[in-house]
Structures are given as C-alpha cells and as structure tokens.
Amino acid sequence: MIDAALTGALREARHVMVLTGAGISAESGIPTFRDALTGLWSRYRAEDLATPEAFARDPGLVWDWYAWRRERVRAAQPNPGHRAIHALASLVPRLTLVTQNVDGLHQRAGSRNVIELHGNILRTRCSHEDRIVEEGPGGTGRPPRCADCGAFLRPDVVWFGEPLPAEALRGAAEAASACDVLLVVGTSGLVYPAAGLPGVARAAGVPVILVDPQAVSLAGQTGVRHLVGPAGRVLPALLARVWPDSAPPALPAIS
Ligand code: BV8
C-alpha cells in the first residue's frame, strides 16, 4: 500500500536508486532466468549453459542457447514497468538505474547510463581478447570465430563463476549506500554479489521499496516496504500516486 510515509520519502528523495531483475522483463515476454531453462532447454541447468566451463565443454550448445534467447529479446518490447522507470528519471533530481538483466530493455525504453551488472546478451565479444566485436554475432559458425585472433566469440554476459565488471559493481554499491531510497524490482535476490546490494542500502539506513508479486526473502526484512504485484502495474501506479501532477512521459519511439 502506498501510504504518506512512502510518498514523502520518494518526494523528498534527492537520489533514488533502482535495482531490477528478470521480473521487470517478464511482462515483455522475456523468460526469467529460470524460465529460460524450460521447454527444449529444460534438461539443462544454469551450470550447464551459463558458465565458462560449459562454454569450454560445448561452445556450440552454449552459443545456441544464447542465440535462442537473443531472438526472444530482439522480438520483445519494453513494458510499462520499464517506461515508468524511465519516467522516474525526470521526476527525481538523481536516478541510478542498476540492472541484473542482460536484455537491454531499459535502454530501449529510453533509460540512459544503465549499470549492467551482468552484461548484455545483444553484445558479442572475443573469448580471448575480451573486446566487443560488434552488436550481435559476428560471422557464421556456432560459435563464430574472432576475425582477429580466431578464438570463439561469446555473448558479452557474466557467467556463474566469473567476476562482475568491477566499475559497474563499485558504482552500484556506492549508490546503494548513498541514495535516499532504493527501489528493488523483480528479483529473487538469489544471485550474488548483486543480491547483496539491498543489504548495503539497509546497513546505511536507506529505506527499501520492493516491487514483486512474490514474497521473496527481502520482503520480510526490516526497513523494506513490499508493494505486491507486477511491475508493469505497480510502478505506473506508484508514480501517479507520488507525483499526481506529472503527466505520463512522452514515450520514446520504440527502437
Ligand atoms: C561471482 C548473465 C566471483 C548470464 C547471470 C560457486 C562458484 C562460483 C560462484 C558461486 C558459487 N556459489 C555461489 C556463487 C556465487 C554465484 C551465485 O550467486 N550463485 C547463486 C546461484 C547461488 N555468483 C556468481 O557466480 C557471480 N560471480 O561470484 O564471481 C568471482 C570473483 C572474482 C574472480 C572470479 C570469480 C556471477 C553471477 C552472474 C551470473 N549471470 N546472468 C545469463 O543471463 O545467461 S545471473 C542471472 O540469474 C540473471 O542475470 C539474474 O541476475 C539471475 C536471476 O535472478 P533474478 O533476476 O532475480 O531472476 P529470478 O528469475 O531469480 O527472479 C525473478 C523475480 O521476479 C522473482 O522474484 C519473481 O517473483 C519476480 N517477478 C516475476 N514476474 C514479475 C516479477 N516482479 C515484478 N513484476 C513481474 N511481472
């Protein structure tokens, strides 16, 4: 329930941080990470597909899984939840948007300076030189090979057992302890170190607002207000309640 205390905290906030997970893209039809292991991929586990060991063992299988997910991402559109977060950026003095998602939908909804903790599935990089080769897969082959050194190309995402980009993680942790309100949207809070960010905020006395249809573990913790429901409905309602005079933002042309 959006009460006066929560409205006041958001209205007076100088700096709001938003942390999103797979749940904010669920209404865009992007399977959450666990859902991406259903159907023809149901016989695999994340460890079989989203680790450097899996890629070393069977690069073609891993490449095919990402190619399948990349097509789902390309066919998807941002939903009202993504758009509400884009609108929020013009309603508060400072917004830091941190996402665990790799689908790029925040950027397609108009958000800028998105901190991508786990990379972006639409970017491809050389598995040896680590440099981005081009948007989308370069060349043919499963996986294609780097034109420069001949090593396999790979999706520019962070696999389990790989470190997160240091700059991204540092920026996210700094914002979590310095912001006035942390809005956590659509994450089960199971994957670290991203899942540790709400704890960083709470330790700094930052109020946390959780948006999720499920009572995930964060929901029951002190200092956390849980708005139960899908992001595509709850976030627009939250903005309308806290900033009733703010006209819904002109929606950017869908890219
Ligand atoms: C690291 C990119 C250290 C890839 C992802 C053993 C060995 C090594 C490491 C570990 C280990 N054991 C534990 C670890 C740490 C490990 C970890 O946390 N494992 C977990 C499983 C326990 N972490 C790592 O390995 C990280 N790296 O620790 O490195 C290191 C340091 C130095 C040097 C070397 C190593 C790397 C983690 C990153 C993994 N990559 N993604 C890809 O996508 O293919 S994580 C991936 O899973 C997603 O990106 C996402 O972040 C995560 C899933 O989490 P969620 O986003 O929360 O999604 P989920 O489906 O869980 O939940 C969805 C939520 O939405 C639910 O709550 C649901 O109710 C809600 N929802 C649904 N619909 C809606 C909604 N909410 C709102 N509206 C709706 N409509």
Coordinates of N, CA and C and ligand atoms in Angstrom, one line a residue, residues 20-24 26-27 32-35 50 65-66 69 100-102 118-119 121 157-164 185-194 211-214 216 229-232, ligand 1:
T20 N 17.0 -3.7 -10.7 CA 16.0 -4.5 -11.4 C 16.6 -5.9 -11.7
G21 N 15.6 -6.9 -11.7 CA 16.0 -8.3 -12.1 C 15.0 -8.7 -13.1
A22 N 15.1 -10.0 -13.4 CA 14.3 -10.6 -14.5 C 12.9 -10.3 -14.5
G23 N 12.3 -10.1 -13.3 CA 10.9 -9.9 -13.1 C 10.4 -8.7 -13.9
I24 N 11.2 -7.6 -14.0 CA 10.7 -6.4 -14.7 C 10.5 -6.7 -16.2
A26 N 9.5 -9.7 -17.3 CA 8.6 -10.9 -17.5 C 7.4 -10.4 -18.3
E27 N 6.9 -9.2 -18.1 CA 5.7 -8.8 -18.8 C 6.0 -8.4 -20.3
T32 N 12.2 -15.4 -17.3 CA 13.1 -15.1 -16.3 C 14.2 -16.1 -16.4
F33 N 15.3 -15.9 -15.7 CA 16.5 -16.8 -15.9 C 16.1 -18.3 -15.8
R34 N 15.3 -18.6 -14.8 CA 15.0 -20.0 -14.6 C 14.0 -20.4 -15.7
D35 N 13.1 -19.5 -16.1 CA 12.2 -19.9 -17.2 C 13.0 -20.2 -18.5
A50 N 25.5 -21.5 -18.5 CA 25.9 -20.2 -18.2 C 27.2 -20.1 -17.3
W65 N 22.0 -21.6 -27.2 CA 21.1 -21.2 -26.1 C 21.0 -19.7 -26.1
Y66 N 22.2 -19.0 -26.2 CA 22.1 -17.6 -26.2 C 21.5 -17.0 -27.5
R69 N 17.9 -17.1 -27.0 CA 17.4 -16.1 -26.0 C 17.5 -14.7 -26.7
Q100 N 20.3 -6.3 -13.3 CA 20.9 -7.7 -13.4 C 20.6 -8.3 -14.8
N101 N 19.7 -7.6 -15.5 CA 19.2 -8.2 -16.7 C 20.2 -7.9 -17.8
V102 N 20.1 -8.8 -18.8 CA 21.1 -8.7 -20.0 C 20.3 -8.4 -21.3
H118 N 25.4 -7.7 -15.2 CA 25.7 -9.0 -15.8 C 25.9 -8.9 -17.3
G119 N 26.2 -7.7 -17.8 CA 26.4 -7.6 -19.3 C 25.2 -7.5 -20.1
I121 N 23.2 -9.4 -23.5 CA 23.1 -10.5 -24.4 C 23.2 -10.1 -25.9
V157 N 28.2 -11.5 -21.6 CA 27.4 -11.6 -20.3 C 28.4 -12.1 -19.3
V158 N 28.0 -12.0 -18.0 CA 28.8 -12.5 -16.9 C 28.3 -13.9 -16.6
W159 N 29.1 -14.9 -16.7 CA 28.7 -16.3 -16.4 C 28.9 -16.6 -14.9
F160 N 28.2 -17.6 -14.4 CA 28.5 -18.0 -13.0 C 29.9 -18.4 -12.8
G161 N 30.5 -17.9 -11.8 CA 32.0 -18.1 -11.5 C 32.8 -17.1 -12.1
E162 N 32.2 -16.1 -12.9 CA 33.0 -15.0 -13.5 C 32.8 -13.8 -12.6
P163 N 33.8 -12.9 -12.5 CA 33.6 -11.7 -11.7 C 32.7 -10.7 -12.5
L164 N 32.0 -9.9 -11.8 CA 31.2 -8.8 -12.4 C 32.1 -7.7 -12.8
V185 N 13.1 -4.1 -7.9 CA 12.0 -4.5 -8.8 C 12.3 -5.9 -9.4
G186 N 11.5 -6.9 -9.1 CA 11.6 -8.2 -9.9 C 12.8 -9.0 -9.8
T187 N 13.3 -9.2 -8.5 CA 14.5 -10.0 -8.4 C 14.3 -10.9 -7.2
S188 N 14.7 -12.2 -7.4 CA 14.5 -13.2 -6.3 C 15.6 -13.0 -5.3
G189 N 16.6 -12.2 -5.6 CA 17.7 -12.0 -4.6 C 18.5 -13.2 -4.3
L190 N 18.7 -14.1 -5.3 CA 19.5 -15.3 -5.1 C 20.9 -15.3 -5.7
V191 N 21.1 -14.3 -6.6 CA 22.4 -14.3 -7.3 C 23.3 -13.2 -6.7
Y192 N 24.5 -13.6 -6.2 CA 25.4 -12.7 -5.6 C 26.5 -12.4 -6.6
P193 N 27.2 -11.2 -6.5 CA 27.1 -10.2 -5.4 C 25.9 -9.2 -5.6
A194 N 25.2 -9.3 -6.7 CA 24.0 -8.3 -6.9 C 23.0 -8.4 -5.8
V211 N 9.2 -4.2 -5.2 CA 8.1 -4.5 -6.1 C 8.2 -5.9 -6.7
D212 N 7.3 -6.8 -6.3 CA 7.4 -8.2 -6.7 C 6.0 -8.8 -6.4
P213 N 5.5 -9.7 -7.3 CA 4.2 -10.3 -6.9 C 4.4 -11.4 -5.8
Q214 N 5.7 -11.8 -5.7 CA 6.0 -12.9 -4.7 C 6.7 -12.3 -3.4
V216 N 9.4 -12.5 -1.8 CA 10.8 -13.0 -1.8 C 11.4 -12.7 -0.4
G229 N 2.8 -7.1 -6.4 CA 2.1 -7.0 -7.8 C 3.2 -6.9 -8.9
P230 N 2.7 -7.0 -10.1 CA 3.6 -7.0 -11.2 C 4.1 -5.5 -11.5
A231 N 5.4 -5.4 -11.9 CA 6.0 -4.1 -12.0 C 5.2 -3.2 -13.0
G232 N 4.7 -3.9 -14.1 CA 4.0 -3.1 -15.1 C 2.8 -2.4 -14.6
Ligands
BV8_1 C1 30.9 -14.4 -8.8 C2 24.0 -13.4 -17.0 C3 33.1 -14.4 -8.0 C4 24.1 -14.7 -17.7 C5 23.7 -14.0 -14.7 C6 30.2 -21.3 -6.8 C7 31.2 -21.0 -7.7 C8 31.3 -19.6 -8.2 C9 30.4 -18.7 -7.7 C10 29.4 -19.1 -6.8 C11 29.3 -20.4 -6.3 N1 28.3 -20.4 -5.5 C12 27.7 -19.2 -5.4 C13 28.4 -18.4 -6.2 C14 28.2 -17.0 -6.5 C15 27.3 -17.0 -7.7 C16 25.8 -17.1 -7.2 O1 25.3 -16.2 -6.7 N2 25.2 -18.3 -7.4 C17 23.9 -18.4 -6.9 C18 23.1 -19.3 -7.9 C19 23.9 -19.0 -5.5 N3 27.6 -15.8 -8.4 C20 28.4 -15.7 -9.4 O2 29.0 -16.7 -9.9 C21 28.8 -14.3 -9.8 N4 30.2 -14.2 -9.9 O3 30.5 -14.6 -7.7 O4 32.3 -14.2 -9.1 C22 34.5 -14.2 -8.6 C23 35.2 -13.1 -8.2 C24 36.4 -12.9 -8.7 C25 37.0 -13.7 -9.6 C26 36.3 -14.9 -10.0 C27 35.0 -15.1 -9.5 C28 28.2 -14.1 -11.2 C29 26.7 -14.1 -11.2 C30 26.1 -13.6 -12.5 C31 25.5 -14.8 -13.3 N5 24.9 -14.3 -14.5 N6 23.2 -13.5 -15.8 C32 22.8 -15.1 -18.4 O5 21.8 -14.4 -18.3 O6 22.8 -16.1 -19.2 S1 22.6 -14.2 -13.3 C33 21.1 -14.5 -13.9 O7 20.4 -15.1 -12.9 C34 20.3 -13.2 -14.3 O8 21.1 -12.2 -14.9 C35 19.8 -12.8 -13.0 O9 20.6 -11.9 -12.3 C36 19.8 -14.1 -12.2 C37 18.4 -14.5 -11.9 O10 18.0 -13.6 -10.9 P1 16.7 -12.7 -11.0 O11 17.0 -11.6 -11.9 O12 16.4 -12.3 -9.6 O13 15.6 -13.6 -11.7 P2 14.7 -14.7 -11.0 O14 14.1 -15.5 -12.1 O15 15.6 -15.4 -10.0 O16 13.6 -13.9 -10.2 C38 12.6 -13.2 -10.9 C39 11.9 -12.4 -9.8 O17 10.9 -11.6 -10.5 C40 11.0 -13.3 -8.9 O18 11.2 -12.8 -7.5 C41 9.6 -13.1 -9.4 O19 8.7 -13.2 -8.3 C42 9.6 -11.7 -9.9 N7 8.6 -11.4 -10.9 C43 8.1 -12.2 -11.8 N8 7.2 -11.5 -12.6 C44 7.3 -10.2 -12.2 C45 8.2 -10.1 -11.1 N9 8.4 -9.0 -10.5 C46 7.8 -7.9 -10.9 N10 6.9 -7.9 -11.9 C47 6.6 -9.0 -12.6 N11 5.7 -9.0 -13.6

